[in-house]
GROMACS .gro file of N, CA and C in nm:
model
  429
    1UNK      N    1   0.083  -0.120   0.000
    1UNK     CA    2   0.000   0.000   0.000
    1UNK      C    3   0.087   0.126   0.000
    2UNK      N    4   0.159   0.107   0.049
    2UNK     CA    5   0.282   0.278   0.089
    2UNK      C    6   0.326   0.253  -0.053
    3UNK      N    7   0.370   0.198  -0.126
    3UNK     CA    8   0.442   0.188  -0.298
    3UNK      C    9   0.328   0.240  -0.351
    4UNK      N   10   0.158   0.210  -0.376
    4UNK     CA   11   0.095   0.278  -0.427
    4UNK      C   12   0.064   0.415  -0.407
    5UNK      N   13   0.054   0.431  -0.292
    5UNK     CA   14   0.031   0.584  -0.209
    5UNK      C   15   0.179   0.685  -0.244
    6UNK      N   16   0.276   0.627  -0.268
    6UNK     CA   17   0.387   0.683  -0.292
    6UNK      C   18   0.378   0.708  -0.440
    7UNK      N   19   0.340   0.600  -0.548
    7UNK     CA   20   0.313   0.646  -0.645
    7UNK      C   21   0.188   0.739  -0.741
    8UNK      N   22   0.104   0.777  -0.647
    8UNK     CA   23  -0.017   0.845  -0.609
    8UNK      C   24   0.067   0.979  -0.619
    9UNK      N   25   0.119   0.991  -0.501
    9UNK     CA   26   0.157   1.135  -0.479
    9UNK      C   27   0.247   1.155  -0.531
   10UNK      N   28   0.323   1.076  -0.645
   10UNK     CA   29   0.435   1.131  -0.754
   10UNK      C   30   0.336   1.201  -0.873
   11UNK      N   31   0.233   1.101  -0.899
   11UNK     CA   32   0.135   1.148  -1.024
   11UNK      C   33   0.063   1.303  -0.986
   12UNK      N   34  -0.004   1.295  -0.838
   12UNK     CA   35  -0.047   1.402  -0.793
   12UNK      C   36   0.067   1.561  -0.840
   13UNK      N   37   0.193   1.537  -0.780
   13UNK     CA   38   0.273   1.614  -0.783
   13UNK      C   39   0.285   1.642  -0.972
   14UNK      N   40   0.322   1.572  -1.024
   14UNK     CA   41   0.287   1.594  -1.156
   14UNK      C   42   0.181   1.644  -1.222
   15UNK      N   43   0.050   1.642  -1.143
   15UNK     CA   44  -0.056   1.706  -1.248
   15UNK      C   45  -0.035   1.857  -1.206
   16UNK      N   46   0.008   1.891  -1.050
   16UNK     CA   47   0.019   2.012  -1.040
   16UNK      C   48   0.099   2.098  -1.078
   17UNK      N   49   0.214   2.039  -1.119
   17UNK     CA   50   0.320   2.085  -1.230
   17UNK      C   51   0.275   2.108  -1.383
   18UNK      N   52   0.191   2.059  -1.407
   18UNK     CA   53   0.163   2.043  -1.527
   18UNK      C   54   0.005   2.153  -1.515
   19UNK      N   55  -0.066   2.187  -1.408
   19UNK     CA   56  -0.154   2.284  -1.435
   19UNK      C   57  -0.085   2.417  -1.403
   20UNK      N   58  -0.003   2.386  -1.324
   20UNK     CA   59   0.075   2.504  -1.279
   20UNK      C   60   0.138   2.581  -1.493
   21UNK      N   61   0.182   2.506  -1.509
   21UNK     CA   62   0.245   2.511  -1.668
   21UNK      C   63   0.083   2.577  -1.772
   22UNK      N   64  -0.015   2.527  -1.728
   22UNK     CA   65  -0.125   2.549  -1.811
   22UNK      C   66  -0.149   2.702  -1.759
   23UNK      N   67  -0.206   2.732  -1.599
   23UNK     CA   68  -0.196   2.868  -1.605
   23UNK      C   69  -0.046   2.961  -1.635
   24UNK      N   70   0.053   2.906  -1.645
   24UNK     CA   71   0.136   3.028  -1.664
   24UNK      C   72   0.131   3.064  -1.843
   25UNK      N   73   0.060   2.946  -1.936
   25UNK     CA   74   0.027   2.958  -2.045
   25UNK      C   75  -0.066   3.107  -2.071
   26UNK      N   76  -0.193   3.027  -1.985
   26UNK     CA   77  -0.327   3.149  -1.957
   26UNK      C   78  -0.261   3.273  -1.932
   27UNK      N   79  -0.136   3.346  -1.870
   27UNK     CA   80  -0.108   3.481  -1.824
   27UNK      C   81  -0.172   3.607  -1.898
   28UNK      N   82  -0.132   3.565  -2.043
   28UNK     CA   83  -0.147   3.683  -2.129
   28UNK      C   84  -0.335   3.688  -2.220
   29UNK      N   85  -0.381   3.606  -2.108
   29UNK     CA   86  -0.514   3.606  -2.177
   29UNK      C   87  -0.611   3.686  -2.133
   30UNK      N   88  -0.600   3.754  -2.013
   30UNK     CA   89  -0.638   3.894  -2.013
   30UNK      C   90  -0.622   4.002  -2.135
   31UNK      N   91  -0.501   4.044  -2.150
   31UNK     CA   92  -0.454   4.154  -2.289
   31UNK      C   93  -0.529   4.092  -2.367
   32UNK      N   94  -0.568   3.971  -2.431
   32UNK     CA   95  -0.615   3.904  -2.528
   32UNK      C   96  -0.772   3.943  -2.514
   33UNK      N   97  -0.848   3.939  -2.416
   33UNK     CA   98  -0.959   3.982  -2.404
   33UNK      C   99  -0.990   4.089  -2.433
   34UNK      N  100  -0.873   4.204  -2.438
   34UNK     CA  101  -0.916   4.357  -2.373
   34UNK      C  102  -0.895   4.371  -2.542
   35UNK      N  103  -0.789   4.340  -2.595
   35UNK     CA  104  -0.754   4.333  -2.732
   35UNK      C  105  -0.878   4.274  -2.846
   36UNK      N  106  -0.953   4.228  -2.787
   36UNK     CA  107  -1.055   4.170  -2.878
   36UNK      C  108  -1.167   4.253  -2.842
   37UNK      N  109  -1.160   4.324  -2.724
   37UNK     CA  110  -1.264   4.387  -2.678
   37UNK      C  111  -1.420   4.329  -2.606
   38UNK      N  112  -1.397   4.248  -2.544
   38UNK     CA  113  -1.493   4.183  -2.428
   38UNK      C  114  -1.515   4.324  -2.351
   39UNK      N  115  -1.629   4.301  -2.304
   39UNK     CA  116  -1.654   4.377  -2.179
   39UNK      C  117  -1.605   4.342  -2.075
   40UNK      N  118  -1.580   4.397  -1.929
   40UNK     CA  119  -1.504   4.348  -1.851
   40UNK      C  120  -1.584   4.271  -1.802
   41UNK      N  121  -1.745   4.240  -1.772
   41UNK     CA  122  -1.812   4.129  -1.695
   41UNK      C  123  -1.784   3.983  -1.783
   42UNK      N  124  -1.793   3.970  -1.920
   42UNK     CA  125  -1.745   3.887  -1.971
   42UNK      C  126  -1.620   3.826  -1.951
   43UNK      N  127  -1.529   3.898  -1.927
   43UNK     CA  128  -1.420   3.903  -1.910
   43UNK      C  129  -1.385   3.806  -1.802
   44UNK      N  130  -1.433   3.887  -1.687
   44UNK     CA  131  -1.426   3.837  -1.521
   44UNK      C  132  -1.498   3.675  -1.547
   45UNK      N  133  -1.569   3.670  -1.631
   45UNK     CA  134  -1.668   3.513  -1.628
   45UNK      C  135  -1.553   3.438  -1.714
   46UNK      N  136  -1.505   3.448  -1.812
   46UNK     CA  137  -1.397   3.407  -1.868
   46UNK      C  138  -1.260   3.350  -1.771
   47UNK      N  139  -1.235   3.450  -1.735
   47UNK     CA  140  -1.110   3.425  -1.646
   47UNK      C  141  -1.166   3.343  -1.491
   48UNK      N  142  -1.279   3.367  -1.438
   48UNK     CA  143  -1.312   3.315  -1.321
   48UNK      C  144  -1.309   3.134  -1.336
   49UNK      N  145  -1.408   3.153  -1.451
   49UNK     CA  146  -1.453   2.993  -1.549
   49UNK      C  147  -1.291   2.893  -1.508
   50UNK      N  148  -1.245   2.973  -1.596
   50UNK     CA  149  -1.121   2.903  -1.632
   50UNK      C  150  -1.021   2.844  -1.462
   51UNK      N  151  -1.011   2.983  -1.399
   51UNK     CA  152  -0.961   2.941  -1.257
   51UNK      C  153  -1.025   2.859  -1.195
   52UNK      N  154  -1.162   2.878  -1.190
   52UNK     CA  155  -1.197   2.743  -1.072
   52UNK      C  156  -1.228   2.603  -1.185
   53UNK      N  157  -1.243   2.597  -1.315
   53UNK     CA  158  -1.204   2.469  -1.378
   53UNK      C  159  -1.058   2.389  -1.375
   54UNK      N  160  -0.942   2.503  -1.384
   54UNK     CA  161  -0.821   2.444  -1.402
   54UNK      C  162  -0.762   2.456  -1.242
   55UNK      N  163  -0.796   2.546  -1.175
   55UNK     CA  164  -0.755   2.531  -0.981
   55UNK      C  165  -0.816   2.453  -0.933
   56UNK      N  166  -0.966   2.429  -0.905
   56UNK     CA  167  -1.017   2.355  -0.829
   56UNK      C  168  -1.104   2.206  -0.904
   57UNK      N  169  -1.211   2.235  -1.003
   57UNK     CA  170  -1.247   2.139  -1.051
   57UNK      C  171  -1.147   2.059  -1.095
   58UNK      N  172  -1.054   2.023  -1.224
   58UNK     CA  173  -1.035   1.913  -1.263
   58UNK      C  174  -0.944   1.865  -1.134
   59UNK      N  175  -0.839   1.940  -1.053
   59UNK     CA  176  -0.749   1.871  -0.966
   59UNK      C  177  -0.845   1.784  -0.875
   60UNK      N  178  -1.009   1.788  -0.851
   60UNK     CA  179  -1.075   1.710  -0.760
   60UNK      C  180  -1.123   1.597  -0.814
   61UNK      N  181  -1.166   1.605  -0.989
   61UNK     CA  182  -1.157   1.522  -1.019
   61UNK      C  183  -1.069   1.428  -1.091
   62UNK      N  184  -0.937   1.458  -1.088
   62UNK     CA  185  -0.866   1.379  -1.108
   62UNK      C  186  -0.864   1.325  -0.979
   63UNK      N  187  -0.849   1.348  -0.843
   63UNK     CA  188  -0.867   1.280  -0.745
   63UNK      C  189  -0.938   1.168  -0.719
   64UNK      N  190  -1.091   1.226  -0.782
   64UNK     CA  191  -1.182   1.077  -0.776
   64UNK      C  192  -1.151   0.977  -0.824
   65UNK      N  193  -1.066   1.000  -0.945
   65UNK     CA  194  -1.034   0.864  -1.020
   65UNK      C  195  -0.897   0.817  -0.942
   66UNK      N  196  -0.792   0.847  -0.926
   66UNK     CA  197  -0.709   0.805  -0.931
   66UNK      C  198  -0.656   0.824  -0.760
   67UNK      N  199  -0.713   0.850  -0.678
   67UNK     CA  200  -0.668   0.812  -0.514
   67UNK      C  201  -0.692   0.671  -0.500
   68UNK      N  202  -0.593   0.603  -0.487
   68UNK     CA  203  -0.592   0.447  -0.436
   68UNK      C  204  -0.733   0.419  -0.288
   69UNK      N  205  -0.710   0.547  -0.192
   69UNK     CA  206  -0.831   0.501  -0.074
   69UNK      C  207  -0.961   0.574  -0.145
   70UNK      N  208  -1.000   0.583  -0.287
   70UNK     CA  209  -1.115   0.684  -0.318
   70UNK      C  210  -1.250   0.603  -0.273
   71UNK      N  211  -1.189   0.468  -0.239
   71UNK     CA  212  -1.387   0.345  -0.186
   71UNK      C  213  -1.394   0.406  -0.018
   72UNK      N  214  -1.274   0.440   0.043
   72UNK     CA  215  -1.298   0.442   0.177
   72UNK      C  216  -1.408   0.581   0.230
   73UNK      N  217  -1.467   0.527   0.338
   73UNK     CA  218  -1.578   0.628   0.391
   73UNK      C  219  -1.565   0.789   0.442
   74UNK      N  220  -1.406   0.749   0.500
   74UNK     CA  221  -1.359   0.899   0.505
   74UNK      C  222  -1.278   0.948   0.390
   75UNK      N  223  -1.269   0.896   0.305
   75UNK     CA  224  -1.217   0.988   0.168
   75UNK      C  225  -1.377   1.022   0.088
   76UNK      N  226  -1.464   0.962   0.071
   76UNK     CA  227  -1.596   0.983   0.041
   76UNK      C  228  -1.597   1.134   0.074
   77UNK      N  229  -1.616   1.112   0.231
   77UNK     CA  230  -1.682   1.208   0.290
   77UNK      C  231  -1.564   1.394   0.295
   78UNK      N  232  -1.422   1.352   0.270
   78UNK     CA  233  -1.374   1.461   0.208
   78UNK      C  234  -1.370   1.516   0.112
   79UNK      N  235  -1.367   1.429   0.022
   79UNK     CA  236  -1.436   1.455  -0.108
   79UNK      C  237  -1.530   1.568  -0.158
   80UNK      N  238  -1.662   1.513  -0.055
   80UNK     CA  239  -1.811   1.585  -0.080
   80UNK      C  240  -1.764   1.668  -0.023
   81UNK      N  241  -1.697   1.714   0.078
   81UNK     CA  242  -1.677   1.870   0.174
   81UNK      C  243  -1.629   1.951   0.062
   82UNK      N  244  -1.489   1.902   0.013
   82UNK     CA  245  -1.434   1.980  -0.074
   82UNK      C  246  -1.514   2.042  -0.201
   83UNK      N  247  -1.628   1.941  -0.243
   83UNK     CA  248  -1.648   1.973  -0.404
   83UNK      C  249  -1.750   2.088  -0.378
   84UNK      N  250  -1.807   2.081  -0.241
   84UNK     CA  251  -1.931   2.209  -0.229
   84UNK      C  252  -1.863   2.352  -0.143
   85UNK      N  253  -1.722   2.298  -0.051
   85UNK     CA  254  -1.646   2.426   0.008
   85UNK      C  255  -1.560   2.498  -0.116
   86UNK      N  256  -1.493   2.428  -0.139
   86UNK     CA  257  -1.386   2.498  -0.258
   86UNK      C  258  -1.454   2.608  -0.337
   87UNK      N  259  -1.541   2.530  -0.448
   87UNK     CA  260  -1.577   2.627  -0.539
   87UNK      C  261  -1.677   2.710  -0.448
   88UNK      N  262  -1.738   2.733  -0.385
   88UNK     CA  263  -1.824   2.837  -0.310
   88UNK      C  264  -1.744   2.888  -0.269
   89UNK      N  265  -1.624   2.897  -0.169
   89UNK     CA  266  -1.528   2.972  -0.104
   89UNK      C  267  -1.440   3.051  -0.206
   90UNK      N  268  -1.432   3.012  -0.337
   90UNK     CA  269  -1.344   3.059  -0.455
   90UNK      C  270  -1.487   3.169  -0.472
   91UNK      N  271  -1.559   3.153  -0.496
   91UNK     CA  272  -1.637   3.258  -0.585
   91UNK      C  273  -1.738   3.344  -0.414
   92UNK      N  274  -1.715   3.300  -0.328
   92UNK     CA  275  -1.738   3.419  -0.222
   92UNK      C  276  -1.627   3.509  -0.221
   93UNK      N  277  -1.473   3.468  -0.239
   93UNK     CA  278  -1.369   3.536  -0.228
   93UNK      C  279  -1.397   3.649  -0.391
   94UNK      N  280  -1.452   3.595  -0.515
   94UNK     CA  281  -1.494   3.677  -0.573
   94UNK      C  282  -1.635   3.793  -0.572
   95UNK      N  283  -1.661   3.728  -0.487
   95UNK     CA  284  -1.815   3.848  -0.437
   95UNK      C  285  -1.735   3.940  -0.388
   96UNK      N  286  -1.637   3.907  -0.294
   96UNK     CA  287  -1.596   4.007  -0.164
   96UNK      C  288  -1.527   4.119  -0.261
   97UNK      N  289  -1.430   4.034  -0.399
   97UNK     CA  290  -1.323   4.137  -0.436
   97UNK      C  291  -1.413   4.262  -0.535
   98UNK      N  292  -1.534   4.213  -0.568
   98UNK     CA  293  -1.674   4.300  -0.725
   98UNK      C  294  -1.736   4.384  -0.567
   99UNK      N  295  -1.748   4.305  -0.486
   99UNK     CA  296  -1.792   4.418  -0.341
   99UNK      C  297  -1.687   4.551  -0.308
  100UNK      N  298  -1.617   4.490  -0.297
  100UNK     CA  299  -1.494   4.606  -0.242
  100UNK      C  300  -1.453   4.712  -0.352
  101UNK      N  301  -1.477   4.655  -0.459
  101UNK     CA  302  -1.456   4.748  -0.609
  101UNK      C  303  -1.581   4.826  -0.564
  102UNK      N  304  -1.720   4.847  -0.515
  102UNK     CA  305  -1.810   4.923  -0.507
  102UNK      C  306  -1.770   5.097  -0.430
  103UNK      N  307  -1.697   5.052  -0.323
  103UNK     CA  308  -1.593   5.160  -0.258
  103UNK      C  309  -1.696   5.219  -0.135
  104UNK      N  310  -1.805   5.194  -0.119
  104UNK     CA  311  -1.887   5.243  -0.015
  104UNK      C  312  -1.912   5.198   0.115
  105UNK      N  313  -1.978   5.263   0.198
  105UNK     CA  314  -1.944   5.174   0.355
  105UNK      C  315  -2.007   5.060   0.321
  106UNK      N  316  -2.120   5.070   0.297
  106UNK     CA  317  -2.155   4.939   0.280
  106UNK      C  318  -2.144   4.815   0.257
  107UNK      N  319  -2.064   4.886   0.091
  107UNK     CA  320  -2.018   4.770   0.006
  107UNK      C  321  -1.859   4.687   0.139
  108UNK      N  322  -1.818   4.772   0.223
  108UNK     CA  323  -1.681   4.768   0.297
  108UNK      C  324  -1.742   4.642   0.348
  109UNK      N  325  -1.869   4.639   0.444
  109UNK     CA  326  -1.945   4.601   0.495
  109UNK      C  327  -1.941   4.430   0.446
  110UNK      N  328  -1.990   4.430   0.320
  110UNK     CA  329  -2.046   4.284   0.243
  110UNK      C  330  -1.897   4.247   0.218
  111UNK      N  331  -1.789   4.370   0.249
  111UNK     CA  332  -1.725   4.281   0.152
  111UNK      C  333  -1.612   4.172   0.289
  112UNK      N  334  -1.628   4.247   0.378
  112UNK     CA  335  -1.621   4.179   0.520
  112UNK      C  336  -1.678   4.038   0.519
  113UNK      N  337  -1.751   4.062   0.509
  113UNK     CA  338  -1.878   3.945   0.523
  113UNK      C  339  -1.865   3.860   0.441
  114UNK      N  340  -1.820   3.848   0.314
  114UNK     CA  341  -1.794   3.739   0.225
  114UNK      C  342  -1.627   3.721   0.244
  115UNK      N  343  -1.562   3.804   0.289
  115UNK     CA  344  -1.443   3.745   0.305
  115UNK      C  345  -1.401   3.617   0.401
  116UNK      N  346  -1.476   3.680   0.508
  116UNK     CA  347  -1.493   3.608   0.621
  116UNK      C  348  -1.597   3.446   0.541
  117UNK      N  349  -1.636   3.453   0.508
  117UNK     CA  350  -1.731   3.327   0.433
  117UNK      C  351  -1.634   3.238   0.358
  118UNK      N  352  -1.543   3.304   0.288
  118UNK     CA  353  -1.480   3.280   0.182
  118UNK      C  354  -1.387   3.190   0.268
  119UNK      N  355  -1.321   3.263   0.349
  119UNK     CA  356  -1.185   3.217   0.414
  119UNK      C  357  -1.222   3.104   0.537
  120UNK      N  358  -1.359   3.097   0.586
  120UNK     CA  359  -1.446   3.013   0.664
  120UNK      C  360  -1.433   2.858   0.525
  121UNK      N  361  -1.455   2.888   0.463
  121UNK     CA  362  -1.524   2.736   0.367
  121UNK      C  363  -1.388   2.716   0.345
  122UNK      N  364  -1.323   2.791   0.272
  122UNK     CA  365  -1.153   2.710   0.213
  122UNK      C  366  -1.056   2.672   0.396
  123UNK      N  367  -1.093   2.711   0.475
  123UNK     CA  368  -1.040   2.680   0.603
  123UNK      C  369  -1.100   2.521   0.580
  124UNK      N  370  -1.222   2.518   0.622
  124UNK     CA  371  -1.314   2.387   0.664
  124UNK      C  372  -1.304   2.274   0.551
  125UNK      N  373  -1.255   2.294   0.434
  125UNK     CA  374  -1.214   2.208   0.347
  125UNK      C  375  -1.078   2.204   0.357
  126UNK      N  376  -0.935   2.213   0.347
  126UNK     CA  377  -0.884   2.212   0.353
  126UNK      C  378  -0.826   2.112   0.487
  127UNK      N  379  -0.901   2.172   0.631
  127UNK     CA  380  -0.866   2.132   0.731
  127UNK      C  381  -0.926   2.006   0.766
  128UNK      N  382  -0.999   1.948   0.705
  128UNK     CA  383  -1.129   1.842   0.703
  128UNK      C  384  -1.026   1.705   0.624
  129UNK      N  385  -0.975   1.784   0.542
  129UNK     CA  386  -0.897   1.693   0.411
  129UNK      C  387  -0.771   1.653   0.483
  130UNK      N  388  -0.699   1.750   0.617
  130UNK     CA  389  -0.593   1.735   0.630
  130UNK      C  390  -0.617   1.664   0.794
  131UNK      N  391  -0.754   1.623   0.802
  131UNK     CA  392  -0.829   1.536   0.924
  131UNK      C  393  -0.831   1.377   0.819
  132UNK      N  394  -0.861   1.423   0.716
  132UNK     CA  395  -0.901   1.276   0.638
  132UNK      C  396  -0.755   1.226   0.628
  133UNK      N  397  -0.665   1.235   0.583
  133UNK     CA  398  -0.527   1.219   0.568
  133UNK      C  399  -0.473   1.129   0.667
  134UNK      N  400  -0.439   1.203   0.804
  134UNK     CA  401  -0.416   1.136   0.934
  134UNK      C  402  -0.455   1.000   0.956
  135UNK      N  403  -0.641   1.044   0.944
  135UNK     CA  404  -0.700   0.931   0.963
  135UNK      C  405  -0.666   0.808   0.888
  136UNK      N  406  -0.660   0.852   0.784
  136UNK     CA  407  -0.614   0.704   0.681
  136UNK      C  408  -0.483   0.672   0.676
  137UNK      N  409  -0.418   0.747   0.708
  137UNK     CA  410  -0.247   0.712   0.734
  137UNK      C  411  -0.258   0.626   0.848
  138UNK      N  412  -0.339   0.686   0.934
  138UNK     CA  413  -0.333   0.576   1.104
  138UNK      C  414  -0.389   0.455   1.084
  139UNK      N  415  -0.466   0.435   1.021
  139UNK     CA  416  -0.594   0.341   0.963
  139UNK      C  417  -0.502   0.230   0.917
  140UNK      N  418  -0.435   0.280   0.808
  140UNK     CA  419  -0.317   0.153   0.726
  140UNK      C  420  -0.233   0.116   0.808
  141UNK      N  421  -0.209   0.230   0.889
  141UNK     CA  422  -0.035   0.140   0.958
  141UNK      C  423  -0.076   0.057   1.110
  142UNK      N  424  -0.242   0.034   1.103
  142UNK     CA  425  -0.270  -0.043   1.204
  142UNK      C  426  -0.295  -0.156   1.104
  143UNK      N  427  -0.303  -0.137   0.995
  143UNK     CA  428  -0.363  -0.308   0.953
  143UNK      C  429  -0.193  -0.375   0.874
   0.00000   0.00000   0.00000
């Protein structure tokens, strides 16, 4: 099991090298927008799309397929945390930043308030995942 899990997290490490390589591709695709002339809400949906497809979606589902513990009950259940915290916590962190662009107390206000939301969900996923981990590390080296 540790030879598969070891070769898990070589592949892992590789896809993130390899998306890491895909956004530094994406850099100049802003100018490319402005150059073609999108509006900037288009724009923001363009570039948002793309970040939480190539940041968060495919890296989770490449996970589903290819984590050696993906049958076990606590990888299940990190799983589901992540796929509904991540992308909500990614696009509250974008409410907060179209809030704070407003410049008013108010908007100061919401934009508090979704930060705090934002940084609440990517905490609770993250920290949930790094509860699931432990657990299954302890789990194997008792059997």
């Amino acid at each position: 099991m540790d030879s598969i899990w070891q070769e898990y997290e070589k592949q892992w490490r590789r896809l993130k090298a390899q998306l890491g390589l895909v956004v530094f591709g994406l850099l100049p695709l802003p100018a490319i927008l402005v150059a073609v002339g999108l509006s900037p809400v288009r724009m923001l949906l363009i570039v948002v799309f793309l970040g939480v497809s190539v940041g968060i979606l495919y890296p989770m589902w490449w996970r589903i397929k290819h984590n050696p513990l993906r049958a076990t009950v606590i990888e299940k259940r990190s799983r589901r945390i992540a796929w509904v915290c991540r992308p909500v916590g990614f696009l509250f962190g974008i409410a907060a930043m179209l809030s704070w662009s407003v410049g008013s107390t108010a908007a100061e206000w919401v934009t508090l308030a979704f930060s705090a939301a934002a940084v609440m969900m990517l905490w609770f996923s993250y920290s949930s995942e790094k509860k699931a981990k432990q657990e299954l590390r302890s789990a194997s080296l008792r059997d």
